[in-house]
Tab-separated table of C-alpha atoms in Angstrom:
chain	number	residue	atom	x	y	z
E	1	UNK	CA	10.861	-61.791	-172.210
E	2	UNK	CA	12.456	-65.404	-170.883
E	3	UNK	CA	11.501	-68.881	-172.139
E	4	UNK	CA	10.399	-69.347	-168.290
E	5	UNK	CA	8.300	-65.643	-168.096
E	6	UNK	CA	6.557	-67.096	-171.155
E	7	UNK	CA	5.432	-70.075	-169.608
E	8	UNK	CA	4.097	-67.959	-166.772
E	9	UNK	CA	1.954	-65.934	-169.069
E	10	UNK	CA	-1.418	-67.394	-168.641
E	11	UNK	CA	-3.354	-68.881	-171.911
E	12	UNK	CA	-5.417	-66.057	-174.424
E	13	UNK	CA	-8.606	-66.641	-173.633
E	14	UNK	CA	-11.352	-68.184	-176.718
E	15	UNK	CA	-13.009	-65.075	-177.564
E	16	UNK	CA	-16.523	-65.257	-176.513
E	17	UNK	CA	-19.224	-67.261	-179.065
E	18	UNK	CA	-21.824	-65.003	-180.521
E	19	UNK	CA	-25.101	-66.516	-179.012
E	20	UNK	CA	-26.723	-65.327	-182.312
E	21	UNK	CA	-24.153	-67.664	-184.248
E	22	UNK	CA	-26.564	-70.380	-184.698
E	23	UNK	CA	-25.774	-73.990	-187.488
E	24	UNK	CA	-27.451	-74.255	-190.875
E	25	UNK	CA	-30.205	-76.820	-190.613
E	26	UNK	CA	-32.107	-76.699	-193.449
E	27	UNK	CA	-30.981	-79.414	-194.685
E	28	UNK	CA	-32.028	-81.752	-192.179
E	29	UNK	CA	-36.248	-83.832	-191.618
E	30	UNK	CA	-38.015	-82.902	-189.317
E	31	UNK	CA	-40.557	-85.145	-187.587
E	32	UNK	CA	-43.915	-84.094	-186.377
E	33	UNK	CA	-45.346	-86.433	-183.916
E	34	UNK	CA	-48.995	-85.215	-183.479
E	35	UNK	CA	-48.655	-83.959	-186.785
E	36	UNK	CA	-52.318	-84.199	-187.421
E	37	UNK	CA	-53.475	-81.929	-184.510
E	38	UNK	CA	-53.717	-77.695	-184.458
E	39	UNK	CA	-49.727	-77.678	-183.105
E	40	UNK	CA	-48.452	-79.837	-184.933
E	41	UNK	CA	-50.130	-79.040	-188.529
E	42	UNK	CA	-49.532	-75.387	-188.045
E	43	UNK	CA	-46.147	-76.190	-187.528
E	44	UNK	CA	-45.264	-78.457	-190.014
E	45	UNK	CA	-47.179	-75.735	-192.607
E	46	UNK	CA	-44.516	-73.172	-191.631
E	47	UNK	CA	-41.344	-75.145	-191.460
E	48	UNK	CA	-42.208	-77.084	-194.732
E	49	UNK	CA	-43.159	-73.286	-195.880
E	50	UNK	CA	-39.778	-72.364	-195.004
E	51	UNK	CA	-37.938	-74.639	-197.333
E	52	UNK	CA	-37.826	-77.927	-194.699
E	53	UNK	CA	-38.435	-80.992	-195.169
E	54	UNK	CA	-40.933	-82.838	-193.013
E	55	UNK	CA	-42.895	-84.992	-191.989
E	56	UNK	CA	-45.743	-85.405	-190.021
E	57	UNK	CA	-46.574	-88.870	-187.776
E	58	UNK	CA	-49.491	-90.208	-186.142
E	59	UNK	CA	-51.026	-93.325	-184.760
E	60	UNK	CA	-52.561	-94.097	-188.500
E	61	UNK	CA	-50.777	-93.427	-191.200
E	62	UNK	CA	-53.602	-92.815	-193.533
E	63	UNK	CA	-54.666	-89.379	-191.264
E	64	UNK	CA	-51.249	-88.585	-192.220
E	65	UNK	CA	-50.975	-88.848	-195.482
E	66	UNK	CA	-54.413	-86.916	-195.588
E	67	UNK	CA	-53.262	-84.508	-193.430
E	68	UNK	CA	-49.762	-83.755	-195.531
E	69	UNK	CA	-51.978	-83.547	-198.544
E	70	UNK	CA	-54.195	-81.147	-197.243
E	71	UNK	CA	-50.704	-79.181	-196.324
E	72	UNK	CA	-48.616	-79.518	-199.766
E	73	UNK	CA	-45.269	-77.701	-199.551
E	74	UNK	CA	-43.433	-81.627	-199.973
E	75	UNK	CA	-44.842	-82.212	-196.438
E	76	UNK	CA	-45.035	-86.299	-196.401
E	77	UNK	CA	-47.840	-88.667	-193.765
E	78	UNK	CA	-46.119	-91.409	-192.262
E	79	UNK	CA	-47.182	-93.650	-188.838
E	80	UNK	CA	-45.525	-92.569	-185.647
E	81	UNK	CA	-42.554	-95.274	-186.297
E	82	UNK	CA	-41.978	-94.256	-189.843
E	83	UNK	CA	-41.617	-90.345	-189.003
E	84	UNK	CA	-39.521	-91.223	-185.487
E	85	UNK	CA	-37.204	-93.599	-187.976
E	86	UNK	CA	-36.755	-90.591	-191.178
E	87	UNK	CA	-36.228	-87.292	-189.378
E	88	UNK	CA	-33.362	-85.807	-188.079
E	89	UNK	CA	-35.154	-83.897	-185.162
E	90	UNK	CA	-38.418	-84.998	-184.250
E	91	UNK	CA	-40.884	-82.719	-182.786
E	92	UNK	CA	-43.417	-83.901	-180.113
E	93	UNK	CA	-46.960	-82.238	-180.304
E	94	UNK	CA	-49.186	-84.872	-178.971
E	95	UNK	CA	-52.077	-83.956	-176.700
E	96	UNK	CA	-50.327	-84.497	-172.891
E	97	UNK	CA	-52.732	-87.207	-172.213
E	98	UNK	CA	-50.537	-89.457	-174.193
E	99	UNK	CA	-47.445	-88.179	-173.855
E	100	UNK	CA	-46.105	-90.519	-171.544
E	101	UNK	CA	-47.371	-93.594	-174.023
E	102	UNK	CA	-46.610	-92.141	-177.061
E	103	UNK	CA	-42.547	-91.676	-176.167
E	104	UNK	CA	-42.210	-95.226	-174.524
E	105	UNK	CA	-43.609	-96.782	-177.402
E	106	UNK	CA	-41.287	-95.189	-179.597
E	107	UNK	CA	-38.453	-95.278	-177.535
E	108	UNK	CA	-36.353	-97.659	-179.537
E	109	UNK	CA	-37.168	-94.825	-182.623
E	110	UNK	CA	-36.052	-91.865	-180.982
E	111	UNK	CA	-32.567	-92.991	-179.722
E	112	UNK	CA	-29.928	-90.811	-181.070
E	113	UNK	CA	-32.806	-88.290	-182.000
E	114	UNK	CA	-32.663	-84.589	-181.319
E	115	UNK	CA	-36.503	-84.635	-179.692
E	116	UNK	CA	-38.166	-80.912	-179.261
E	117	UNK	CA	-40.806	-81.268	-177.040
E	118	UNK	CA	-43.350	-78.951	-177.154
E	119	UNK	CA	-46.576	-79.975	-175.401
E	120	UNK	CA	-47.745	-78.408	-172.922
E	121	UNK	CA	-49.969	-80.057	-169.376
E	122	UNK	CA	-52.860	-78.138	-169.058
E	123	UNK	CA	-56.031	-79.010	-167.067
E	124	UNK	CA	-59.510	-76.789	-168.110
E	125	UNK	CA	-62.524	-76.281	-165.566
E	126	UNK	CA	-65.134	-73.243	-165.005
E	127	UNK	CA	-62.559	-70.829	-164.378
E	128	UNK	CA	-60.119	-71.821	-167.610
E	129	UNK	CA	-57.040	-72.914	-168.119
E	130	UNK	CA	-54.364	-74.234	-165.171
E	131	UNK	CA	-51.288	-75.467	-165.259
E	132	UNK	CA	-50.725	-79.187	-164.449
E	133	UNK	CA	-47.659	-80.680	-162.741
E	134	UNK	CA	-46.138	-83.969	-164.130
E	135	UNK	CA	-44.198	-86.245	-161.480
E	136	UNK	CA	-41.191	-85.737	-163.030
E	137	UNK	CA	-41.508	-81.900	-163.009
E	138	UNK	CA	-42.096	-81.113	-166.626
E	139	UNK	CA	-43.531	-82.631	-169.537
E	140	UNK	CA	-39.714	-82.088	-171.211
E	141	UNK	CA	-38.717	-84.030	-167.686
E	142	UNK	CA	-40.935	-86.913	-168.267
E	143	UNK	CA	-39.646	-87.012	-171.837
E	144	UNK	CA	-36.201	-87.103	-170.735
E	145	UNK	CA	-36.556	-89.933	-168.082
E	146	UNK	CA	-38.650	-92.044	-171.028
E	147	UNK	CA	-35.969	-91.247	-173.615
E	148	UNK	CA	-32.281	-91.720	-172.121
E	149	UNK	CA	-31.122	-92.426	-175.236
E	150	UNK	CA	-32.632	-89.702	-176.926
E	151	UNK	CA	-31.162	-85.912	-177.046
E	152	UNK	CA	-33.895	-84.168	-175.537
E	153	UNK	CA	-35.103	-80.185	-175.618
E	154	UNK	CA	-38.146	-78.127	-175.411
E	155	UNK	CA	-39.700	-75.391	-177.124
E	156	UNK	CA	-42.758	-74.284	-179.378
E	157	UNK	CA	-45.000	-73.783	-176.095
E	158	UNK	CA	-46.730	-70.457	-176.961
E	159	UNK	CA	-47.576	-70.622	-180.045
E	160	UNK	CA	-51.360	-69.871	-181.202
E	161	UNK	CA	-52.092	-72.466	-184.026
E	162	UNK	CA	-54.623	-70.573	-185.632
E	163	UNK	CA	-51.940	-68.235	-186.719
E	164	UNK	CA	-49.598	-71.358	-187.367
E	165	UNK	CA	-52.223	-72.460	-190.273
E	166	UNK	CA	-53.147	-69.478	-191.395
E	167	UNK	CA	-52.019	-69.316	-195.131
E	168	UNK	CA	-52.696	-65.106	-194.869
E	169	UNK	CA	-51.063	-64.109	-192.405
E	170	UNK	CA	-46.642	-64.134	-193.982
E	171	UNK	CA	-44.918	-63.721	-190.747
E	172	UNK	CA	-45.446	-65.134	-186.995
E	173	UNK	CA	-44.123	-62.369	-184.200
E	174	UNK	CA	-42.985	-64.310	-181.493
E	175	UNK	CA	-39.464	-65.147	-180.211
E	176	UNK	CA	-39.926	-69.571	-179.535
E	177	UNK	CA	-37.655	-69.932	-175.832
E	178	UNK	CA	-35.740	-73.334	-175.805
E	179	UNK	CA	-34.725	-75.264	-173.461
E	180	UNK	CA	-31.816	-78.406	-172.966
E	181	UNK	CA	-28.892	-79.597	-171.744
E	182	UNK	CA	-26.120	-79.138	-174.096
E	183	UNK	CA	-25.875	-75.935	-175.715
E	184	UNK	CA	-25.126	-77.522	-179.631
E	185	UNK	CA	-28.536	-79.344	-179.578
E	186	UNK	CA	-30.891	-75.964	-177.946
E	187	UNK	CA	-28.975	-73.767	-181.179
E	188	UNK	CA	-29.826	-76.731	-183.458
E	189	UNK	CA	-33.247	-76.204	-182.083
E	190	UNK	CA	-32.927	-72.572	-182.146
E	191	UNK	CA	-31.753	-72.243	-185.759
E	192	UNK	CA	-35.452	-74.085	-187.067
E	193	UNK	CA	-37.444	-71.831	-185.023
E	194	UNK	CA	-35.657	-69.078	-187.240
E	195	UNK	CA	-36.715	-70.863	-189.779
E	196	UNK	CA	-39.685	-69.720	-189.669
E	197	UNK	CA	-40.595	-66.004	-190.893
E	198	UNK	CA	-40.889	-63.368	-187.800
E	199	UNK	CA	-39.456	-65.808	-185.500
E	200	UNK	CA	-36.115	-66.089	-183.344
E	201	UNK	CA	-35.554	-68.956	-181.095
E	202	UNK	CA	-34.202	-68.113	-177.620
E	203	UNK	CA	-32.109	-70.090	-174.985
E	204	UNK	CA	-33.926	-69.688	-171.635
E	205	UNK	CA	-32.151	-72.411	-169.463
E	206	UNK	CA	-32.200	-76.529	-168.680
E	207	UNK	CA	-34.759	-78.397	-168.603
E	208	UNK	CA	-35.390	-77.914	-165.028
E	209	UNK	CA	-36.934	-74.595	-166.275
E	210	UNK	CA	-39.233	-76.079	-168.027
E	211	UNK	CA	-42.834	-76.086	-166.056
E	212	UNK	CA	-42.384	-72.163	-165.339
E	213	UNK	CA	-42.635	-72.563	-169.925
E	214	UNK	CA	-45.147	-75.149	-169.772
E	215	UNK	CA	-47.435	-73.057	-167.715
E	216	UNK	CA	-47.026	-69.679	-169.761
E	217	UNK	CA	-49.527	-71.528	-171.842
E	218	UNK	CA	-52.454	-71.238	-168.928
E	219	UNK	CA	-51.502	-67.414	-168.644
E	220	UNK	CA	-51.923	-66.509	-172.271
E	221	UNK	CA	-54.808	-68.825	-172.780
E	222	UNK	CA	-56.482	-66.143	-170.428
E	223	UNK	CA	-55.304	-63.543	-172.123
E	224	UNK	CA	-56.678	-64.655	-175.961
E	225	UNK	CA	-60.153	-65.038	-173.851
E	226	UNK	CA	-60.370	-61.844	-172.240
E	227	UNK	CA	-58.934	-59.455	-175.938
E	228	UNK	CA	-59.698	-61.789	-178.423
E	229	UNK	CA	-55.908	-62.344	-179.943
E	230	UNK	CA	-53.964	-64.810	-180.738
E	231	UNK	CA	-51.216	-63.616	-178.131
E	232	UNK	CA	-47.433	-64.484	-178.037
E	233	UNK	CA	-44.094	-63.756	-175.853
E	234	UNK	CA	-41.652	-61.665	-177.749
E	235	UNK	CA	-38.069	-60.893	-175.048
E	236	UNK	CA	-36.168	-57.764	-175.091
E	237	UNK	CA	-32.990	-56.718	-174.639
E	238	UNK	CA	-31.773	-59.443	-176.473
């Protein structure tokens, strides 16, 4: 082969990355804003039980510290600002009504952090739960708009707080749909979900698709009420 022939050869493509080749996140500190509520408390418990360093945040540090003592497994409690400052990954599990104001007040503390929004904008009436449509499109997109210096992802929407907090349950049989703009950030969150026995983190698109994922919780609430269950999701064939 001549040098000219060699120059005309197309460059070899790098082998495709295994989508299940996820990073080691065991050394990262996870903060949970809204960690005294059912969802946040349950996530904090499961992650800490799996060996993750967890700090739960609340508007009142004393309330967070009391909840942390109740959870055990080395969980610490602090106010929301300190929780954000000390954490590598920050899970947002606050009520939808306070979502925007909470994040706006923590913009500086959350700068440079990987933020995982798991808030579901829902309304309730006599017919049950129904999805709300935030002006930005979704809770996750609202978070991204309010936190321009943070790396915002969305995950952990479809988990039963009852199952998460039940110490008699060893595994949580569910998949976690993870959305985000940067593959490396999404993979960190996928790996974090995988730390909890029984869970998998599944890439589910960019943040513009978060509304459907958040809204699906309204359907799961209907399932749970009809069948007296704590339904989760599994994605097949992956």
